[in-house]
PDB file of C-alpha atoms in Angstrom:
ATOM      1  CA  MET A   1      20.314  10.238   3.943  1.00 59.00           C
ATOM      2  CA  ILE A   2      17.795  10.781   6.839  1.00 89.00           C
ATOM      3  CA  LYS A   3      14.300   8.890   6.785  1.00 92.00           C
ATOM      4  CA  SER A   4      12.490  12.440   6.318  1.00 92.00           C
ATOM      5  CA  GLU A   5      14.288  12.948   3.436  1.00 94.00           C
ATOM      6  CA  PHE A   6      13.567   9.143   2.293  1.00 94.00           C
ATOM      7  CA  ARG A   7       9.594   9.545   3.314  1.00 95.00           C
ATOM      8  CA  ARG A   8       9.351  13.064   1.773  1.00 95.00           C
ATOM      9  CA  PHE A   9      10.503  11.323  -1.868  1.00 95.00           C
ATOM     10  CA  PHE A  10       8.231   8.153  -1.970  1.00 96.00           C
ATOM     11  CA  LEU A  11       5.530  10.029  -1.030  1.00 95.00           C
ATOM     12  CA  ASN A  12       6.437  12.599  -4.286  1.00 96.00           C
ATOM     13  CA  LEU A  13       6.643   9.644  -6.386  1.00 95.00           C
ATOM     14  CA  ARG A  14       3.390   7.711  -5.312  1.00 95.00           C
ATOM     15  CA  ARG A  15       1.688  11.355  -5.840  1.00 94.00           C
ATOM     16  CA  GLU A  16       2.908  11.459  -9.575  1.00 95.00           C
ATOM     17  CA  MET A  17       2.125   7.921 -10.112  1.00 96.00           C
ATOM     18  CA  ASP A  18      -1.766   7.171 -12.157  1.00 95.00           C
ATOM     19  CA  VAL A  19      -4.036   5.488  -9.854  1.00 95.00           C
ATOM     20  CA  GLU A  20      -4.351   2.911 -12.761  1.00 97.00           C
ATOM     21  CA  GLU A  21      -1.341   2.164 -12.845  1.00 97.00           C
ATOM     22  CA  ILE A  22      -1.839   1.334  -9.077  1.00 97.00           C
ATOM     23  CA  GLU A  23      -4.655  -0.746  -9.692  1.00 97.00           C
ATOM     24  CA  GLU A  24      -2.619  -2.576 -12.564  1.00 98.00           C
ATOM     25  CA  ILE A  25      -0.114  -3.368  -9.670  1.00 98.00           C
ATOM     26  CA  SER A  26      -2.021  -4.158  -7.171  1.00 98.00           C
ATOM     27  CA  ASP A  27      -4.457  -6.420  -8.978  1.00 98.00           C
ATOM     28  CA  LYS A  28      -1.228  -8.587  -9.666  1.00 98.00           C
ATOM     29  CA  ILE A  29       0.105  -8.606  -6.122  1.00 98.00           C
ATOM     30  CA  PHE A  30      -3.057  -9.843  -5.569  1.00 98.00           C
ATOM     31  CA  ASP A  31      -3.225 -12.744  -8.436  1.00 98.00           C
ATOM     32  CA  LYS A  32       0.476 -13.109  -6.245  1.00 98.00           C
ATOM     33  CA  LEU A  33      -0.717 -13.644  -2.689  1.00 98.00           C
ATOM     34  CA  ILE A  34      -4.039 -15.881  -3.257  1.00 98.00           C
ATOM     35  CA  GLU A  35      -1.697 -18.615  -4.635  1.00 98.00           C
ATOM     36  CA  LYS A  36       0.422 -18.629  -2.088  1.00 98.00           C
ATOM     37  CA  ASP A  37       1.062 -20.895   0.825  1.00 98.00           C
ATOM     38  CA  LEU A  38       1.531 -17.707   2.575  1.00 97.00           C
ATOM     39  CA  TYR A  39      -2.633 -16.675   2.205  1.00 98.00           C
ATOM     40  CA  LYS A  40      -3.615 -20.627   1.706  1.00 98.00           C
ATOM     41  CA  LYS A  41      -2.151 -21.232   5.570  1.00 98.00           C
ATOM     42  CA  ALA A  42      -3.246 -18.535   6.864  1.00 98.00           C
ATOM     43  CA  LYS A  43      -7.028 -18.674   8.985  1.00 98.00           C
ATOM     44  CA  THR A  44      -6.081 -14.442  10.168  1.00 98.00           C
ATOM     45  CA  ILE A  45      -5.265 -11.790   8.435  1.00 98.00           C
ATOM     46  CA  PHE A  46      -4.441  -8.671   9.549  1.00 98.00           C
ATOM     47  CA  VAL A  47      -4.442  -6.588   6.594  1.00 98.00           C
ATOM     48  CA  TYR A  48      -4.260  -3.018   6.166  1.00 98.00           C
ATOM     49  CA  VAL A  49      -7.634  -0.782   4.063  1.00 97.00           C
ATOM     50  CA  ALA A  50      -5.359   1.172   1.870  1.00 96.00           C
ATOM     51  CA  MET A  51      -6.226   4.705   1.304  1.00 92.00           C
ATOM     52  CA  ASP A  52      -4.580   7.151  -0.813  1.00 87.00           C
ATOM     53  CA  LYS A  53      -2.233   5.223  -3.799  1.00 94.00           C
ATOM     54  CA  GLU A  54      -1.376   2.866  -1.503  1.00 96.00           C
ATOM     55  CA  ILE A  55      -1.530  -0.568  -2.572  1.00 98.00           C
ATOM     56  CA  GLN A  56      -5.447  -1.885  -3.033  1.00 98.00           C
ATOM     57  CA  THR A  57      -5.766  -3.737  -0.311  1.00 98.00           C
ATOM     58  CA  GLN A  58      -9.951  -4.248  -1.420  1.00 97.00           C
ATOM     59  CA  LYS A  59      -9.704  -7.186  -3.312  1.00 98.00           C
ATOM     60  CA  ILE A  60      -7.998  -8.851  -0.704  1.00 98.00           C
ATOM     61  CA  ILE A  61     -10.106  -8.673   2.190  1.00 98.00           C
ATOM     62  CA  GLU A  62     -13.468  -9.904  -0.033  1.00 98.00           C
ATOM     63  CA  LYS A  63     -11.225 -13.452  -1.053  1.00 98.00           C
ATOM     64  CA  ALA A  64     -10.245 -13.783   2.409  1.00 98.00           C
ATOM     65  CA  LEU A  65     -13.416 -13.107   3.898  1.00 98.00           C
ATOM     66  CA  ALA A  66     -15.974 -15.292   1.069  1.00 98.00           C
ATOM     67  CA  ASP A  67     -12.190 -17.684   2.047  1.00 98.00           C
ATOM     68  CA  GLY A  68     -13.433 -18.271   5.061  1.00 98.00           C
ATOM     69  CA  LYS A  69     -10.592 -16.647   6.562  1.00 98.00           C
ATOM     70  CA  GLU A  70     -11.040 -14.173  10.041  1.00 98.00           C
ATOM     71  CA  VAL A  71     -10.328 -10.361   8.974  1.00 98.00           C
ATOM     72  CA  TYR A  72      -8.818  -8.060  10.876  1.00 98.00           C
ATOM     73  CA  VAL A  73      -7.741  -4.209  10.286  1.00 98.00           C
ATOM     74  CA  PRO A  74      -5.582  -1.669  12.119  1.00 97.00           C
ATOM     75  CA  PHE A  75      -7.492  -0.246  14.971  1.00 97.00           C
ATOM     76  CA  ILE A  76      -5.559   3.143  16.702  1.00 95.00           C
ATOM     77  CA  GLU A  77      -6.133   3.786  20.318  1.00 93.00           C
ATOM     78  CA  ASN A  78      -4.158   5.404  23.160  1.00 91.00           C
ATOM     79  CA  SER A  79      -1.836   6.150  20.364  1.00 90.00           C
ATOM     80  CA  LYS A  80      -1.522   1.988  19.717  1.00 94.00           C
ATOM     81  CA  MET A  81      -2.606   0.349  16.758  1.00 96.00           C
ATOM     82  CA  PHE A  82      -4.700  -3.212  16.974  1.00 97.00           C
ATOM     83  CA  ALA A  83      -5.941  -6.040  15.091  1.00 98.00           C
ATOM     84  CA  ASN A  84      -9.916  -5.254  14.722  1.00 98.00           C
ATOM     85  CA  ARG A  85     -12.433  -7.781  13.614  1.00 98.00           C
ATOM     86  CA  LEU A  86     -14.188  -7.241  10.304  1.00 98.00           C
ATOM     87  CA  LEU A  87     -17.218  -8.922   9.835  1.00 96.00           C
ATOM     88  CA  ASN A  88     -18.105  -7.312   6.859  1.00 94.00           C
ATOM     89  CA  VAL A  89     -16.653  -4.943   3.816  1.00 95.00           C
ATOM     90  CA  ASP A  90     -19.529  -2.740   5.286  1.00 93.00           C
ATOM     91  CA  ASP A  91     -18.746  -2.808   8.337  1.00 94.00           C
ATOM     92  CA  LEU A  92     -15.285  -0.713   7.738  1.00 96.00           C
ATOM     93  CA  GLU A  93     -15.891   3.335   9.092  1.00 95.00           C
ATOM     94  CA  GLU A  94     -13.894   5.780   9.467  1.00 94.00           C
ATOM     95  CA  GLY A  95     -11.206   6.048  12.310  1.00 93.00           C
ATOM     96  CA  LYS A  96      -7.534   7.884  13.368  1.00 91.00           C
ATOM     97  CA  PHE A  97      -6.075   9.677  10.412  1.00 88.00           C
ATOM     98  CA  SER A  98      -8.841   9.163   7.760  1.00 90.00           C
ATOM     99  CA  ILE A  99      -8.666   4.461   7.587  1.00 91.00           C
ATOM    100  CA  LYS A 100     -10.812   2.979   7.212  1.00 95.00           C
ATOM    101  CA  THR A 101     -11.552   1.110  10.661  1.00 97.00           C
ATOM    102  CA  SER A 102     -13.267  -2.299  12.534  1.00 96.00           C
ATOM    103  CA  TYR A 103     -15.407  -1.011  16.062  1.00 96.00           C
ATOM    104  CA  SER A 104     -16.709  -4.839  16.275  1.00 95.00           C
ATOM    105  CA  GLY A 105     -13.911  -4.382  19.474  1.00 93.00           C
ATOM    106  CA  ILE A 106     -13.116  -7.797  19.394  1.00 97.00           C
ATOM    107  CA  ASN A 107      -9.227  -8.133  18.529  1.00 96.00           C
ATOM    108  CA  ILE A 108      -6.235 -10.315  17.653  1.00 98.00           C
ATOM    109  CA  LYS A 109      -2.844 -10.195  18.869  1.00 97.00           C
ATOM    110  CA  ASP A 110      -1.478 -13.225  16.821  1.00 98.00           C
ATOM    111  CA  PRO A 111      -2.722 -13.684  14.031  1.00 98.00           C
ATOM    112  CA  ASP A 112      -1.239 -15.952  10.671  1.00 98.00           C
ATOM    113  CA  LEU A 113      -0.761 -12.923   8.484  1.00 98.00           C
ATOM    114  CA  THR A 114       0.141  -9.635   8.812  1.00 98.00           C
ATOM    115  CA  LEU A 115      -0.547  -7.825   5.547  1.00 98.00           C
ATOM    116  CA  SER A 116       1.691  -3.999   6.101  1.00 98.00           C
ATOM    117  CA  PRO A 117       2.046  -1.388   3.794  1.00 97.00           C
ATOM    118  CA  GLY A 118       4.441   1.558   3.885  1.00 95.00           C
ATOM    119  CA  LEU A 119       6.712   3.983   1.666  1.00 96.00           C
ATOM    120  CA  SER A 120       9.770   1.799   0.593  1.00 97.00           C
ATOM    121  CA  PHE A 121      10.762  -1.582   1.417  1.00 97.00           C
ATOM    122  CA  ASP A 122      15.086  -3.235   0.852  1.00 97.00           C
ATOM    123  CA  ARG A 123      15.931  -6.244  -0.250  1.00 96.00           C
ATOM    124  CA  ASN A 124      16.832  -7.019   3.512  1.00 97.00           C
ATOM    125  CA  LYS A 125      12.771  -6.624   4.125  1.00 98.00           C
ATOM    126  CA  ASN A 126      13.852  -3.804   6.633  1.00 97.00           C
ATOM    127  CA  ARG A 127      10.764  -1.867   5.940  1.00 97.00           C
ATOM    128  CA  LEU A 128       9.624   2.421   5.713  1.00 96.00           C
ATOM    129  CA  GLY A 129       6.689   3.111   7.117  1.00 95.00           C
ATOM    130  CA  TYR A 130       4.863   6.599   8.144  1.00 92.00           C
ATOM    131  CA  GLY A 131       6.639   7.644  11.438  1.00 91.00           C
ATOM    132  CA  GLY A 132       4.402   6.606  13.844  1.00 91.00           C
ATOM    133  CA  GLY A 133       5.522   3.096  13.804  1.00 93.00           C
ATOM    134  CA  PHE A 134       2.746   1.173  14.441  1.00 96.00           C
ATOM    135  CA  TYR A 135       3.505  -1.590  12.471  1.00 97.00           C
ATOM    136  CA  ASP A 136       7.303  -1.632  13.471  1.00 96.00           C
ATOM    137  CA  SER A 137       5.573  -1.684  17.266  1.00 96.00           C
ATOM    138  CA  PHE A 138       3.060  -4.628  16.577  1.00 97.00           C
ATOM    139  CA  LEU A 139       5.582  -6.503  15.299  1.00 97.00           C
ATOM    140  CA  LYS A 140       7.765  -6.492  17.837  1.00 97.00           C
ATOM    141  CA  ASN A 141       4.603  -7.993  20.442  1.00 96.00           C
ATOM    142  CA  SER A 142       2.609 -10.618  17.916  1.00 97.00           C
ATOM    143  CA  LYS A 143       3.702 -13.637  16.825  1.00 98.00           C
ATOM    144  CA  THR A 144       2.963 -13.809  12.937  1.00 98.00           C
ATOM    145  CA  THR A 145       4.338 -13.920   9.726  1.00 98.00           C
ATOM    146  CA  SER A 146       4.238 -10.306   8.161  1.00 98.00           C
ATOM    147  CA  LEU A 147       4.932  -8.878   4.601  1.00 98.00           C
ATOM    148  CA  GLY A 148       4.921  -6.458   2.999  1.00 98.00           C
ATOM    149  CA  LEU A 149       2.713  -5.085   0.040  1.00 98.00           C
ATOM    150  CA  PHE A 150       4.847  -2.367  -2.501  1.00 98.00           C
ATOM    151  CA  ALA A 151       4.850  -1.418  -5.957  1.00 97.00           C
ATOM    152  CA  LYS A 152       8.816  -2.462  -7.074  1.00 97.00           C
ATOM    153  CA  VAL A 153       9.166   1.104  -7.961  1.00 96.00           C
ATOM    154  CA  PHE A 154       9.566   1.731  -4.051  1.00 97.00           C
ATOM    155  CA  GLU A 155      12.615  -0.316  -3.594  1.00 97.00           C
ATOM    156  CA  SER A 156      15.340   0.878  -2.536  1.00 96.00           C
ATOM    157  CA  LYS A 157      19.354   0.000  -2.468  1.00 94.00           C
ATOM    158  CA  ASN A 158      19.332   0.909   1.190  1.00 91.00           C
ATOM    159  CA  LEU A 159      17.100   2.410   4.001  1.00 95.00           C
ATOM    160  CA  PRO A 160      17.792   3.702   6.838  1.00 92.00           C
ATOM    161  CA  ILE A 161      16.929   1.377   9.756  1.00 92.00           C
ATOM    162  CA  GLU A 162      16.818   2.359  13.811  1.00 92.00           C
ATOM    163  CA  ASN A 163      16.816   0.329  16.638  1.00 90.00           C
ATOM    164  CA  HIS A 164      12.504   0.174  16.935  1.00 91.00           C
ATOM    165  CA  ASP A 165      12.131  -0.989  13.445  1.00 94.00           C
ATOM    166  CA  ILE A 166      11.085  -4.141  12.848  1.00 96.00           C
ATOM    167  CA  LYS A 167      12.146  -6.123   9.771  1.00 97.00           C
ATOM    168  CA  LEU A 168       9.800  -7.362   7.171  1.00 98.00           C
ATOM    169  CA  ASP A 169       9.394 -11.522   6.544  1.00 98.00           C
ATOM    170  CA  TYR A 170       8.278 -11.372   3.301  1.00 98.00           C
ATOM    171  CA  ILE A 171       7.827  -7.853   0.552  1.00 98.00           C
ATOM    172  CA  LEU A 172       6.396  -8.807  -2.294  1.00 98.00           C
ATOM    173  CA  THR A 173       5.295  -6.767  -5.054  1.00 98.00           C
ATOM    174  CA  GLU A 174       4.145  -7.038  -8.652  1.00 98.00           C
ATOM    175  CA  GLU A 175       7.508  -8.759  -9.802  1.00 97.00           C
ATOM    176  CA  GLU A 176       8.051 -11.073  -6.896  1.00 97.00           C
ATOM    177  CA  PHE A 177       8.252 -12.730  -3.953  1.00 98.00           C
ATOM    178  CA  ILE A 178      11.107 -11.789  -0.567  1.00 96.00           C
TER     179      ILE A 178
END
């Protein structure tokens, strides 16, 4: 199976999930995340702003800001993704691809922790993204600890991998930490 077929399958699977189910899974992931040393020790966190039925990150962003952590969100310019500082949740504005972002102009290259979205993952910590290569490029050029947030139902046995794909350091689902 090629990546485009995997993407189509997991996008359809996500579309079929109830919003309430995603919220419940997201809440469980949030509870597990904030207890992890990865989160507790991180002073700077780069986190995606969830869209559609991705694992929700609003509570993570709000908690990190309340905990005094520097929070960064994706900002896309000239086909490259940057981690732009978010000072307040109310500062989020629509950016490229309708992704909420920060226009603060303050960015970081090596955040302590990067929380990554995706469509699927496998036990080897491979991640299937959306096909833009933004996270692979960012992770390749950053000294950060990467953690993918996924619903357990999106686990694959073996994902198709290409040379430019970057493995995650860790994966967190509502059931386990890999």
